Each structure stands twice: as C-alpha cells, then as structure tokens.
Coordinates of C-alpha atoms in Angstrom, one line a residue:
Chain A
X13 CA 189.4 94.2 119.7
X14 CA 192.6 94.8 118.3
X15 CA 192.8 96.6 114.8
X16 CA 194.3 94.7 111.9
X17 CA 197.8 96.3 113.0
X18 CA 198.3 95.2 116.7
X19 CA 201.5 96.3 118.2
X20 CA 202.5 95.7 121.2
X21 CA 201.4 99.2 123.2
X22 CA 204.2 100.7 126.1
X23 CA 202.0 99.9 129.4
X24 CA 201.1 102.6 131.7
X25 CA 202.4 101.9 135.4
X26 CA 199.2 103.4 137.7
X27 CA 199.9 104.1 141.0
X28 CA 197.2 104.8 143.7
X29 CA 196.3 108.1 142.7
X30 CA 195.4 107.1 138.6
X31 CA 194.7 103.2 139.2
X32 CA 190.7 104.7 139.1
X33 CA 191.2 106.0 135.5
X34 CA 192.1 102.8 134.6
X35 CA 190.0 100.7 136.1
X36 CA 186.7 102.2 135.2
X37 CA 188.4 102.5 131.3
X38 CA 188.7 98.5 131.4
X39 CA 184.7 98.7 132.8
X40 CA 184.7 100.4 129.4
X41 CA 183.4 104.0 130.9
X42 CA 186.1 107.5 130.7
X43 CA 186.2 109.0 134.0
X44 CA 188.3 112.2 134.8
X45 CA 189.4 113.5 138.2
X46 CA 187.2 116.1 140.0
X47 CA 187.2 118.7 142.4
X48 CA 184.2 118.1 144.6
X49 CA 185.2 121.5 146.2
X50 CA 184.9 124.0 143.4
X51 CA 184.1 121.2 140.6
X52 CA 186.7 121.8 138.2
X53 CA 187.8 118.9 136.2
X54 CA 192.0 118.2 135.7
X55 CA 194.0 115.7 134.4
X56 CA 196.4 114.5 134.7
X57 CA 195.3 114.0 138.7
X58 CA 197.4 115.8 141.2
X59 CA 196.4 115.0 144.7
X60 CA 195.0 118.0 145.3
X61 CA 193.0 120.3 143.0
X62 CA 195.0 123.1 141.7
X63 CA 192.3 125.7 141.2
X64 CA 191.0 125.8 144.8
X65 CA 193.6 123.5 146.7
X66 CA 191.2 121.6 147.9
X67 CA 191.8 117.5 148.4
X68 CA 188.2 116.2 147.9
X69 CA 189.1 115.0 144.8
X70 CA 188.1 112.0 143.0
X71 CA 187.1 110.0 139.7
X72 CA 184.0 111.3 137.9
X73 CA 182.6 109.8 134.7
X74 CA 182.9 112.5 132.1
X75 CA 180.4 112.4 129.0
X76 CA 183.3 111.1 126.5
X77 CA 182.0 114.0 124.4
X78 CA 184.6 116.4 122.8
X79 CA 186.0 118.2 119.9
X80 CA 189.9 117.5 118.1
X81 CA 192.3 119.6 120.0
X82 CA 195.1 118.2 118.0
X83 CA 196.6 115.7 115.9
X84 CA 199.7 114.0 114.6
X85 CA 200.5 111.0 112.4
X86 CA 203.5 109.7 113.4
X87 CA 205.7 107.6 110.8
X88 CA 209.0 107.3 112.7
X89 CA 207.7 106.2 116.6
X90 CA 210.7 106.2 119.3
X91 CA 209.3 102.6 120.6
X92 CA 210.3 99.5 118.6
X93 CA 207.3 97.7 119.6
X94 CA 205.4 100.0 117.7
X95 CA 206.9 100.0 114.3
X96 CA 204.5 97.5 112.8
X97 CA 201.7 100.5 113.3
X98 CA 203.4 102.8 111.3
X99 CA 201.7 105.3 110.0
X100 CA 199.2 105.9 113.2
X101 CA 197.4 108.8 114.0
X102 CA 197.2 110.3 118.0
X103 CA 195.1 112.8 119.0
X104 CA 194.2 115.2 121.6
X105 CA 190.8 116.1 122.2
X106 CA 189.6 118.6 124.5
X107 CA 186.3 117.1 126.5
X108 CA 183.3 118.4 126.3
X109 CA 183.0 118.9 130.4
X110 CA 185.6 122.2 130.4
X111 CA 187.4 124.3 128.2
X112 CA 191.2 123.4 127.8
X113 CA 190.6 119.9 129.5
X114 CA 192.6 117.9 127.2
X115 CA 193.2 114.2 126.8
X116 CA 195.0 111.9 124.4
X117 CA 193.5 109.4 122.5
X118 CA 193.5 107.0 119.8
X119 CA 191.6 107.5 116.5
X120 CA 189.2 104.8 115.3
X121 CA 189.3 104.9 112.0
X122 CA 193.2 103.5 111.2
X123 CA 192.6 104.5 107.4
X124 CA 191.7 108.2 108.8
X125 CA 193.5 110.6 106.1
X126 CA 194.6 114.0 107.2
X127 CA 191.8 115.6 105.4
X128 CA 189.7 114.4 107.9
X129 CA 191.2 115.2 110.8
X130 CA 189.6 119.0 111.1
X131 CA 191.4 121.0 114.2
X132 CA 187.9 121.1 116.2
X133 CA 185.4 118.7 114.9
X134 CA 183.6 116.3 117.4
X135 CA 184.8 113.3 118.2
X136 CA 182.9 110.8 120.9
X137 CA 185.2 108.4 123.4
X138 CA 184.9 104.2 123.1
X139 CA 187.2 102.0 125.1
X140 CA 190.1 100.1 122.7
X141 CA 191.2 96.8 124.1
X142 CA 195.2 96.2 123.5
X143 CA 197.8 94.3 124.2
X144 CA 196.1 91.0 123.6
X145 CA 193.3 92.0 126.2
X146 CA 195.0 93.3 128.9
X147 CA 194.6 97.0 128.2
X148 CA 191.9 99.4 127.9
X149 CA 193.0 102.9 126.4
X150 CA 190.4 105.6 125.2
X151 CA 189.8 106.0 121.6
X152 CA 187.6 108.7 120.0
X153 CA 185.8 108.6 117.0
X154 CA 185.4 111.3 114.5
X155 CA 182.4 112.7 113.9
X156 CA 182.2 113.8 110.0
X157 CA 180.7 111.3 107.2
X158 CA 183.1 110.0 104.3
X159 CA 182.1 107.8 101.4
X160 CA 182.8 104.4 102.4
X161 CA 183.2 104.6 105.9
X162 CA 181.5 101.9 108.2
Chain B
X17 CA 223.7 153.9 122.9
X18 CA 224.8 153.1 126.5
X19 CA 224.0 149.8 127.9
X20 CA 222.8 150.2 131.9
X21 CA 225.0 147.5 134.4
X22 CA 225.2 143.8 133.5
X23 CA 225.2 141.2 136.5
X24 CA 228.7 142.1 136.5
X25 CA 229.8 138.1 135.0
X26 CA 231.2 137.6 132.1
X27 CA 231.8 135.2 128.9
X28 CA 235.5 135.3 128.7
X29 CA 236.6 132.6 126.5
X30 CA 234.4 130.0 124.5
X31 CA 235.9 126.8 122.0
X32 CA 234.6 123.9 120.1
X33 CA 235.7 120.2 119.3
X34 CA 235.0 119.0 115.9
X35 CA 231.7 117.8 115.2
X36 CA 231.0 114.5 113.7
X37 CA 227.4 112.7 113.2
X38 CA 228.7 108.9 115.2
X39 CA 232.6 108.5 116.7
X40 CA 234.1 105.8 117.2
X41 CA 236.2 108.5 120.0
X42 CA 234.8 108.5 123.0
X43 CA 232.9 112.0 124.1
X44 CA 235.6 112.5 126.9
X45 CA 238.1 113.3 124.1
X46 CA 235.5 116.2 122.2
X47 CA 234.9 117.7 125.9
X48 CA 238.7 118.2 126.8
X49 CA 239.4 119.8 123.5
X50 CA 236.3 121.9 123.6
X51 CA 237.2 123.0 127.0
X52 CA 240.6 123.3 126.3
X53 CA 240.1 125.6 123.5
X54 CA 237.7 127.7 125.2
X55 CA 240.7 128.0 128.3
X56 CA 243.1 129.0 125.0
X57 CA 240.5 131.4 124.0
X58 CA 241.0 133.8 127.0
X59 CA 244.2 132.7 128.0
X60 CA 244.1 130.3 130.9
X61 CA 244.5 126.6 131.4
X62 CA 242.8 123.7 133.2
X63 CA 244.5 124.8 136.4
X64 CA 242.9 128.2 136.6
X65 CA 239.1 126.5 136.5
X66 CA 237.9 126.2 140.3
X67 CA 234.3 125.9 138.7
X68 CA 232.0 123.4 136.9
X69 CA 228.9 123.5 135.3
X70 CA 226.8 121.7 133.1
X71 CA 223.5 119.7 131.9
X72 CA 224.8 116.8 131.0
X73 CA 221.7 114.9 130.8
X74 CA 221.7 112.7 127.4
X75 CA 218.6 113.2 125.2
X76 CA 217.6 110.0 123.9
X77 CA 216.7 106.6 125.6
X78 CA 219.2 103.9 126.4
X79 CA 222.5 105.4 127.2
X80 CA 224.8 104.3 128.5
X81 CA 225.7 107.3 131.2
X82 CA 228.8 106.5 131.6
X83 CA 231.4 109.3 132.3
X84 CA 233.6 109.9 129.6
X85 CA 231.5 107.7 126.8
X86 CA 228.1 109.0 126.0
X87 CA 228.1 111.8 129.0
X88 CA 230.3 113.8 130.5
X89 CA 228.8 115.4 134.2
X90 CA 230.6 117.8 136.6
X91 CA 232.5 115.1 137.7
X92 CA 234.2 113.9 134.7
X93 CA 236.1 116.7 135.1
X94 CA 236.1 117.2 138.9
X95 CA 238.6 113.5 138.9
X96 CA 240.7 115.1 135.8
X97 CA 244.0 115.1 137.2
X98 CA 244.8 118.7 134.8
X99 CA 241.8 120.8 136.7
X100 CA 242.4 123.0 139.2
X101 CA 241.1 122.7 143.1
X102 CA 237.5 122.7 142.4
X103 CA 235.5 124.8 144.6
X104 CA 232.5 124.6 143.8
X105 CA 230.4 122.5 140.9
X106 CA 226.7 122.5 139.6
X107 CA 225.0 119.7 137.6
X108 CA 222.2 121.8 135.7
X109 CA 218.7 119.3 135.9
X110 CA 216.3 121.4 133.6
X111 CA 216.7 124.8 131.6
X112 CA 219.6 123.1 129.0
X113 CA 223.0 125.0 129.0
X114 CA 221.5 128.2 130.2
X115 CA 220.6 126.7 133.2
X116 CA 223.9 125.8 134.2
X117 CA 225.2 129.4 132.8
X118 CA 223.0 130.5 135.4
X119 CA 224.0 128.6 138.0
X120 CA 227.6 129.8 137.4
X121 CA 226.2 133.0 137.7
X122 CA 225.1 133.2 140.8
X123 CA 228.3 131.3 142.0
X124 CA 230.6 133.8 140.4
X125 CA 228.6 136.9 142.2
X126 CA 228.4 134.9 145.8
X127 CA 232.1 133.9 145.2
X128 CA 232.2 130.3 145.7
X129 CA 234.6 130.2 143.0
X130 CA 236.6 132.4 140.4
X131 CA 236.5 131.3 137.0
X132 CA 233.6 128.0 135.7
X133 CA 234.0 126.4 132.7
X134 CA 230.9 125.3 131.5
X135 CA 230.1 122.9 128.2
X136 CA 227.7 120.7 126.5
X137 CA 228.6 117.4 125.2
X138 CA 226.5 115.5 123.1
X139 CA 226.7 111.8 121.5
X140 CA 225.0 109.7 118.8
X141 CA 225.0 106.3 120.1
X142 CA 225.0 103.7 117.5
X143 CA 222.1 102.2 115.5
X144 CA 218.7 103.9 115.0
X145 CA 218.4 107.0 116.9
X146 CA 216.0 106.9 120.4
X147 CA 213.9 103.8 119.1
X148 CA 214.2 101.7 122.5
X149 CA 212.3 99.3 124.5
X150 CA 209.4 100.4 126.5
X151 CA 209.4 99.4 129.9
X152 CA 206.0 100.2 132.3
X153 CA 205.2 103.9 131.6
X154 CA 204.7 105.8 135.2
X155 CA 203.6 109.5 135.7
X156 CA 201.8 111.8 133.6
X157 CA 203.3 109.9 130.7
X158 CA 201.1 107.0 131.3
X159 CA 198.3 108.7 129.6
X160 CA 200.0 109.1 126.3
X161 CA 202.2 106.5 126.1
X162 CA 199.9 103.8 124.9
X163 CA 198.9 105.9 122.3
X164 CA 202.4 106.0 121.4
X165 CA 203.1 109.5 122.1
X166 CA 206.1 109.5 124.2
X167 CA 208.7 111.8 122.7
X168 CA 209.2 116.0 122.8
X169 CA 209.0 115.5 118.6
X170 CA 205.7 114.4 119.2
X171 CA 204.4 116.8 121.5
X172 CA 206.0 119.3 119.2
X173 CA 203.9 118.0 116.5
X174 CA 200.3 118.3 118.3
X175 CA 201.4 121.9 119.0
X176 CA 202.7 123.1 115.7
X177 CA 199.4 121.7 113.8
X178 CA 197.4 123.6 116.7
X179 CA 199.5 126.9 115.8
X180 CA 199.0 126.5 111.8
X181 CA 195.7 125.8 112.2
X182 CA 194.9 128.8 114.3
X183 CA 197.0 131.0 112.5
X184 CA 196.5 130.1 108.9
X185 CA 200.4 129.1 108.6
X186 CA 200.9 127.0 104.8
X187 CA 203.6 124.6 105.0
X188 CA 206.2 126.3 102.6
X189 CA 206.3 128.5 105.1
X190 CA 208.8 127.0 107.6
X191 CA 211.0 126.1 104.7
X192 CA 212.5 129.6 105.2
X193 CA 214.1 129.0 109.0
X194 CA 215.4 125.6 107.2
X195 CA 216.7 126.9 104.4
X196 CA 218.0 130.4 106.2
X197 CA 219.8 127.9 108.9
X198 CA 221.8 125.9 106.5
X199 CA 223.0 128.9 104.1
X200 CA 224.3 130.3 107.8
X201 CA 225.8 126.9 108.6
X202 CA 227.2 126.8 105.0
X203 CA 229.3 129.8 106.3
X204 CA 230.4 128.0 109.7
X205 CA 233.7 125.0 109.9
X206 CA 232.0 124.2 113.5
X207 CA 228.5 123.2 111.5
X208 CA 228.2 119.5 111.1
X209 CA 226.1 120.5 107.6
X210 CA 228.9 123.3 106.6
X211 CA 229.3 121.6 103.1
X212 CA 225.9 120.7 102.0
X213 CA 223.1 122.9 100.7
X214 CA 219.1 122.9 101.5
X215 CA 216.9 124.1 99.1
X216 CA 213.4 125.1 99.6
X217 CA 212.8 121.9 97.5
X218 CA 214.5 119.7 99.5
X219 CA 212.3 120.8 102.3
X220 CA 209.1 119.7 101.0
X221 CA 210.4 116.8 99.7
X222 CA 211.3 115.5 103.0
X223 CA 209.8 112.3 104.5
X224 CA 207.1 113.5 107.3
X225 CA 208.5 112.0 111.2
X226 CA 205.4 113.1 112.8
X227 CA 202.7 115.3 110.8
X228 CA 203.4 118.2 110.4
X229 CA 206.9 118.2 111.4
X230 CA 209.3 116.8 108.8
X231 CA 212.9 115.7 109.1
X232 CA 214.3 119.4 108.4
X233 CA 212.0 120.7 110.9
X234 CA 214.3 118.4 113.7
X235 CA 217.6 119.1 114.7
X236 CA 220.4 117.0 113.8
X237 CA 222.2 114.8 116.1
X238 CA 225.8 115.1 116.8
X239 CA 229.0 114.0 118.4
X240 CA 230.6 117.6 119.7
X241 CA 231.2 119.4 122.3
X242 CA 231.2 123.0 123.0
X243 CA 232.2 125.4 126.0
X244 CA 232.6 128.9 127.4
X245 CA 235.1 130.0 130.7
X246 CA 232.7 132.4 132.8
X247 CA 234.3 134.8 135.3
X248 CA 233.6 138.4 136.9
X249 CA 233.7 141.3 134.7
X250 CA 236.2 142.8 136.5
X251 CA 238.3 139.6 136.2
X252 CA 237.9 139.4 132.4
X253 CA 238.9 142.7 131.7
X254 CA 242.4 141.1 132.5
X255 CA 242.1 138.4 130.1
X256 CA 242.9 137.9 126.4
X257 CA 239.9 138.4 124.4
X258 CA 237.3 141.7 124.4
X259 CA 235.2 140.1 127.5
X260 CA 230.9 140.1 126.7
X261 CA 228.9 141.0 129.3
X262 CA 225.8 138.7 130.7
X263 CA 223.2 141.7 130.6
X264 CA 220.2 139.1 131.6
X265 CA 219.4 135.9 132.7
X266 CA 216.4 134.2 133.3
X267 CA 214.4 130.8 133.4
X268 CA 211.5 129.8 132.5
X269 CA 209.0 129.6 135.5
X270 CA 205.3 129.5 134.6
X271 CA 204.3 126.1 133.4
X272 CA 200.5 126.3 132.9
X273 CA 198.9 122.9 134.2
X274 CA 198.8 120.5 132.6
X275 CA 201.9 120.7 130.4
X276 CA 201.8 117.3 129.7
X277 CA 199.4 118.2 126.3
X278 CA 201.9 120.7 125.4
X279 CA 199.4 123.0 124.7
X280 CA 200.1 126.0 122.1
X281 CA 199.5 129.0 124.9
X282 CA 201.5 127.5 127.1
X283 CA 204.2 127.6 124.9
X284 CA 204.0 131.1 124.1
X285 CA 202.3 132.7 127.4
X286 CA 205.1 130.2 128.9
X287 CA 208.2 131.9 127.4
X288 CA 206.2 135.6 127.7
X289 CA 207.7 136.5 131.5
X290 CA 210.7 135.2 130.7
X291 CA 211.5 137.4 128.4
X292 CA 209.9 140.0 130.2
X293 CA 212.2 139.4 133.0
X294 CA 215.2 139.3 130.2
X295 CA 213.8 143.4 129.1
X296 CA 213.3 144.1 132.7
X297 CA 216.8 143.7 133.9
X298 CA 218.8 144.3 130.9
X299 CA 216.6 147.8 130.2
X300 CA 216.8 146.5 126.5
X301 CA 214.1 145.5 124.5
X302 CA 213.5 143.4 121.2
X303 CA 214.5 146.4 118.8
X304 CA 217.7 146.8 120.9
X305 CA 218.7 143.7 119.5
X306 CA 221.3 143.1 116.9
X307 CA 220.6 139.1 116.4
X308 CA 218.1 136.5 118.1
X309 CA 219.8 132.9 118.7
X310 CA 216.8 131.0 119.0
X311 CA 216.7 127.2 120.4
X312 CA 215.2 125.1 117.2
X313 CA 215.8 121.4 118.7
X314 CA 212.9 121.7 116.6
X315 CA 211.4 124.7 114.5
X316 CA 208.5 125.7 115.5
X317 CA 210.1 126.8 119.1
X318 CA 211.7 129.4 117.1
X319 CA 208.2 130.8 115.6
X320 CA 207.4 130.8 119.7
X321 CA 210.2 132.7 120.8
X322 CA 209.6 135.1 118.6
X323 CA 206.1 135.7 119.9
X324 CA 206.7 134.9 123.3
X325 CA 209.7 137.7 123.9
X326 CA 207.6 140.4 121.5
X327 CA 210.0 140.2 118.1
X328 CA 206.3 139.9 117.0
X329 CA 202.5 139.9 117.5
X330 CA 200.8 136.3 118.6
X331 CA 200.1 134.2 115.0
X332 CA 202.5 136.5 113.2
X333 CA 206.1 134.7 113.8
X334 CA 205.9 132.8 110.5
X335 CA 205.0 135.9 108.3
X336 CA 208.0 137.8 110.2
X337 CA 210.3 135.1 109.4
X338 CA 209.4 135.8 105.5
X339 CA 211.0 138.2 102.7
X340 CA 214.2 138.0 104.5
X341 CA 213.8 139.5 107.8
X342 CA 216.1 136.9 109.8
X343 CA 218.8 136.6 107.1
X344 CA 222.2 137.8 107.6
X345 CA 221.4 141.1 106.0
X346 CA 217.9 141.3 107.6
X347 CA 216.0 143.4 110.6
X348 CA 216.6 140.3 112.9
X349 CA 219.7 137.7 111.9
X350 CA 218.5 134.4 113.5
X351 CA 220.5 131.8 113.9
X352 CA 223.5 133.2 112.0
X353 CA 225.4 130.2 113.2
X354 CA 223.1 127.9 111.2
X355 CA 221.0 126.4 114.0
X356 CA 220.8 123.3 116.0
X357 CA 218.7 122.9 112.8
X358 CA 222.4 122.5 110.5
X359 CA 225.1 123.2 113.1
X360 CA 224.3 120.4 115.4
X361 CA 222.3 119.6 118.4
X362 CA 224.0 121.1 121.4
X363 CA 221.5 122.2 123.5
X364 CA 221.6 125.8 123.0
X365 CA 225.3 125.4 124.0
X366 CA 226.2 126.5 119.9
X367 CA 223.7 129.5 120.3
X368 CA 225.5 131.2 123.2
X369 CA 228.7 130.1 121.7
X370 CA 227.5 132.5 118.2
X371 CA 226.0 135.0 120.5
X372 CA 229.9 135.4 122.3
X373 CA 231.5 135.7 118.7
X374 CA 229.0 137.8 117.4
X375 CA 229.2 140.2 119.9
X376 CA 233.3 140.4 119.5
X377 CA 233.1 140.6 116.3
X378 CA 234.6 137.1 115.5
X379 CA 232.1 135.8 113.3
X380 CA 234.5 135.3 110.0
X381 CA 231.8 136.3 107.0
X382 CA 228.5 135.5 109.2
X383 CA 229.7 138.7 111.2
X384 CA 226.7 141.0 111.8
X385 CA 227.8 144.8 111.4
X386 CA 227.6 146.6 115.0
X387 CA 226.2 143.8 116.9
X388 CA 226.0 145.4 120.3
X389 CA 223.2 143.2 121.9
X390 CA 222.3 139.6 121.3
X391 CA 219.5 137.6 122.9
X392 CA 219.8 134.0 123.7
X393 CA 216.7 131.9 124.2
X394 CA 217.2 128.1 124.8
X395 CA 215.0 125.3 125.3
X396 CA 211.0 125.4 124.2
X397 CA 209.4 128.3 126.2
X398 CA 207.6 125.2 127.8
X399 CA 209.9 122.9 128.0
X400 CA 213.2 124.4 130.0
X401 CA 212.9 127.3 128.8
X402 CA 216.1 129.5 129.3
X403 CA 217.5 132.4 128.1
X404 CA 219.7 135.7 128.2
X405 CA 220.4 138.9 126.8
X406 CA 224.7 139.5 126.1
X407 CA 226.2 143.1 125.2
X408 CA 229.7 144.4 124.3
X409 CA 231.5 145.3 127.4
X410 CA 231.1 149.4 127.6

C-alpha cells in the first residue's frame, strides 16, 4: 500500500532488456541481472556482462539482503509531483550478493530520523506498491530497534 | 623555474557580460557582449573568429532551447551576420567548457581554423528552478527515479554522506570553501554575490536541499555569459594582451560501472588519471601550482579534486581546506574568483576565465603574487570531468 503521503512517483519506461526487473518486482520478488558465464552480478543490465563480456546474461533473484550504502533526505525534489512527500528519505544499499553491487531504494519507515540511518547497517528489501497500484519499486527496511517503532 | 613546451595554443583574450540572477534580456544579448569583450580583450573583432566552440547544453529541465533565449549553440553565432567565414565549429556534448576548449585545441593544432571563440551562456528561466513534470523515466535512470532521485544534487548528496562518513568529516567543516568563496567573490564586479557577505553562521543556518548538502553547498544560478579567443601561440604573441599558454589538457575517461550510484571511489579514482595525464604532459605537478580553480557546481567536487589530482592524501581534502590553506594568502588559493559557489554558475567557464587573469596578473586585489601555473579542473571527476593546467608564456 501506499504510505500516508502518496505522491504521484515519475514512472520508469522498461525496455526489453529491464522489463524482467520489473516484472518479477510487481510478483513482489528483487531480481538482479547475472552473468551465467563468470556469475558476477551488475546493475544496471548492459546486454552483455562487463567483467567477462560474456552475453549469457539474465534475471536472477537476489536474497534482498544488504547493508545502507547511502542516504539522503531530500526537502527540495526537482519533480512537482513529488512535493507532497517532502521530507523523504532515498537510499542506496549495497546487496548482500557482491561487494559494490548497489541499488536504490526506498526506506520503510517515512518517520526514519537521520540518527537512524547508520552508513552500513542492514537493511532487508519488500516490494512498495505506488502510483495507485500500478507500480512496484523496492523498499528496504532498516534493521536497528527504536522505541516505538512497529 | 622553466616551464617545458605547451601544446603550443593559447588563451589570448577572455571577457564577461554582466551577471544577473533572471533577465528579462534575452541570453543572445549577454553572449555578444561577453564575446565581444573577450575579441576587445586581445584586440580583434567578430570578423577575425573563423572558429566556434561551446557546450551549450542548458542544465535544468524544461527549456526552451531556443537559440538566442535560453541557449546559445555554435550556430547562434555561425548565422550572426558580424562573424567571420566560419571554418570550422564544435558543439561540446560532455566535459562542460573544457571540453569544448579542447576541442578548439585540437582544431587550432590540425589548422582547421585560426582563432575560436569559445563561451558559456547560462539562463534562469522563470519560476521555481528545475521542478518540472516527469514524463516516463527510460535508461539507467529508471531505477532511481521512482524513488525520486533524479537530479546531479542528489547524487551528490548520497556521495558526500558516503565521504563524511568514511572519513570522519563534521559539518562545520565545509563552511570554510563557502565562506572562503564568497570573501573572494566579495573582491570580484563579475560575481553575482560581489556585495553580500557569508558567514560561517549563515552556513549552518541554511535550509538542508538534500541531506547533507545545504543551499551554500549548491551553486547559484545565473543569467551571464563568459568567453575566451583561443589561437596558436605563435599567433598570440602578436596580439594585445601577455598571451597564457595551455600547458595541459585532458578529460575525464574512466567511468567505473555503474556510475549511475555515483559512488564515492568513482569520484575520486575517476578524476585520479586525469590529472595524472594533466602532470604527465605539462611536467608540472600539484606543488608547481600557484592556484587550483576547482569546479564546485556543488562543494564536495572540490574536496574530490583535491584528492583525485594529489593536492592531498584520500579522506584528507576537508582537513587541507582548514586553517587557511586555500585563502588568498594560503599554500593553495582556491577559487580566488569566488566560485560557481558566489560568482555564478558557468560551467567552469568563470574558473578558466580567473585562471587567464591570474596568470597575467590582472586579478585587481584577488591577484596571487607570482602566479606562474594554474590548474583548472571542471566538472565532477565523475561526471564530465575536464580539466587543464595554464602557465605564463616563457
């Protein structure tokens, strides 16, 4: 579901190559491209994998696990749709599958206060349906305990 | 000290518009005075340029890009009737200013042409600066968009709080390069904040765009144009002013995959060969230089560069910038102009500009005693990174 605050989020345009990412994120699983060659993870996808060159490449679930990489709260957002969400907090977290394999994410709890948001904590992916259902995007929640939280 | 060969171009002649926040002039009018003055400069008019160069490319969403009103490309001045017979032209797509600079370079040396003016004009288009519409996000933005992460500010941000983190960096700490900047650009007519002060106050007390960054930390968007005339050295030895020499140019070549994170090494290992390549051909190094113009669209690039091209030692750039190392009277003057941070946003276009005047000693009381050697570096070391090292003619 939506949070309380439910602007209206700029819609990715997949083409061929990322419409899997997609897809399995509205099936509610994260899924990263792979190199069935030498079985290094990349994203964003290129059509071939970088590392070996290889072009057996596809879509493999990943574990959602990972730790904060980095993260911003953003109070003046450069899309108008998303002034009603102001403050929100994005994140990158780097997955748990291979070191400097990076993704960017919502955070789950909207009331999240800086203090909480340690560079390098875990953080564990769940699906976020926006845009009045018709858009999945990966979310993360963090994985430290604070008085009151649900 | 002798300085070994340059490429053998040179800056002959630079000039500025004024420099207003919005206009109700249209940009084609700050371009032709900008150019014009730069022409006055060395001593030449519109019908000595048989060259063209810029990146005209404006930096916020929704323009108009029309000639003459919000941009102004090669051929803005290719159909004005006072040029010259234009020979050859180049329309700069990544690397900022120094990327067309370069381009110029290599034209000047294979002789398609005999003198380029090159310039950077930039407008503030009415009403709330790059807050558009969204259409359907494709590329490797479609994985940050919907989180809302869609601008270089932001990006900035992720990589910034990555970099503090890491190296222990306290937030009074970046109030130095915003305060530094301004008290420069208090000294500089062409700054759009010549005539108002920042204290290290007003920097803390500054509303947060995206955490960490605050609005000090971003440059500030103008209406202004700038220019230089670039010709062989030979040429300018003919001309009007003391001609600088172009010891060094490079661009930035190694993005590390994926750069769509902006991740903090790739910023700094990023900019590393560049300025290796800058040491390499100018047979100068760091402590050969007499002042660093460093691109600060927004600040932290400038704690980068210094890393990246060896002022200092990984995780150390905000402790150098301390105790007044990059002041006018410091080891390292930075940004003696004041900075895209308090002269303007010009792409790195006002930091080659200082570099020139600088280096000919035209730099009314920001003057640096003896400056022989100045480095330019433009652009994020990630993103279009550019830069080059200038010396006094021998």
């Amino acid at each position: 579901m939506d949070s309380p605050k439910s602007p209206s989020r700029p819609v990715p345009l997949p083409s061929p190559l990322t419409q899997p990412f997609w897809d399995e994120l509205e099936a509610g699983r994260l899924a990263i491209h792979r190199c069935r060659s030498c079985g290094r993870y990349q994203h964003p996808p290129r059509g071939i994998c970088m590392n070996c060159g290889s072009d057996d490449v596809g879509f493999e679930p990943v574990s959602g696990r990972g730790t904060l990489w980095s993260w911003t709260i953003i109070y003046h957002p450069v899309v108008g749709t998303l002034n009603a969400a102001v403050p929100y907090a994005s994140l990158i977290v780097e997955l748990a599958e291979q070191a400097g394999l990076l993704l960017a994410g919502d955070l789950i709890d909207v009331d999240a206060t800086p203090d909480m948001l340690q560079i390098g904590v875990n953080v564990e992916f769940t699906p976020l349906v926006v845009n009045n259902g018709s858009l999945t995007i990966p979310r993360f929640a963090l994985s430290v305990s604070r008085e009151g939280a649900t | 000290m002798t300085w070994p060969d340059s490429c053998g171009v040179a800056i002959a002649g630079v000039g500025f518009s004024e420099i207003h926040r919005r206009s109700q002039r249209s940009l084609g009018a700050y371009a032709v005075a900008a150019c014009r003055a730069a022409l006055a400069d060395c001593g030449l008019t519109f019908a000595d340029i048989d060259g063209l160069a810029t990146y005209p490319t404006a930096p916020f969403s929704g323009a108009a890009n029309l000639d003459g009103e919000d941009v102004i490309t090669p051929e803005f001045f290719l159909s004005h009737k006072q040029t010259g017979e234009i020979s050859w032209y180049s329309q700069a797509g990544a690397g900022l200013v120094v990327a067309a600079v370069r381009d110029a370079v290599n034209a000047l040396l294979a002789g398609a042409c005999r003198y380029v003016l090159v310039w950077r004009a930039m407008y503030v288009p009415p009403g709330v600066y790059g807050r558009g519409a969204s259409g359907p996000v494709n590329g490797d933005a479609q994985f940050s968009a919907p989180h809302g992460l869609m601008s270089p500010l932001q990006w900035h941000a992720l990589a910034y709080q990555r970099y503090r983190h890491r190296y222990g960096m306290y937030r009074e700490a970046m109030a130095t390069l915003a305060v530094n900047s301004r008290r420069n650009a208090n000294l500089n007519t062409h700054a759009i904040f010549a005539d108002r002060a920042l204290s290290v106050e007003d920097y803390l007390s500054a509303r947060i765009i995206s955490d960490p960054l605050c609005l000090y930390d971003c440059d500030v968007p103008v209406t202004a144009c700038a220019a230089i005339v670039l010709t062989t050295a030979e040429r300018a030895r003919h001309l009007r002013q003391p001609s600088v020499q172009i010891a060094a140019i490079a661009h930035q070549s190694v993005v590390r995959p994926p750069k769509l994170h902006y991740a903090l090494h790739d910023h700094i290992e990023s900019g590393a060969p560049l300025a290796q390549a800058l040491w390499r051909q100018s047979g100068l190094g760091p402590a050969d230089m007499s002042v660093a113009q460093l691109y600060d669209g927004f600040s932290p690039s400038v704690l980068y560069w210094l890393e990246a091209a060896g002022f200092c030692d990984r995780g150390e750039a905000w402790s150098y910038i301390q105790d007044g190392r990059i002041a006018l009277t410091g080891d390292l003057p930075v940004n003696t102009f004041g900075g895209s941070l308090s002269q303007g946003r010009l792409h790195g276009m006002g930091h080659l500009v200082e570099a020139v005047l600088q280096l000919r000693g035209d730099a009314g009381a920001r003057q640096i005693r003896d400056a022989n050697a100045v480095c330019v570096l433009d652009g994020s070391p990630l993103l279009r990174g550019a830069g080059l090292v200038l010396t006094k003619e021998t």
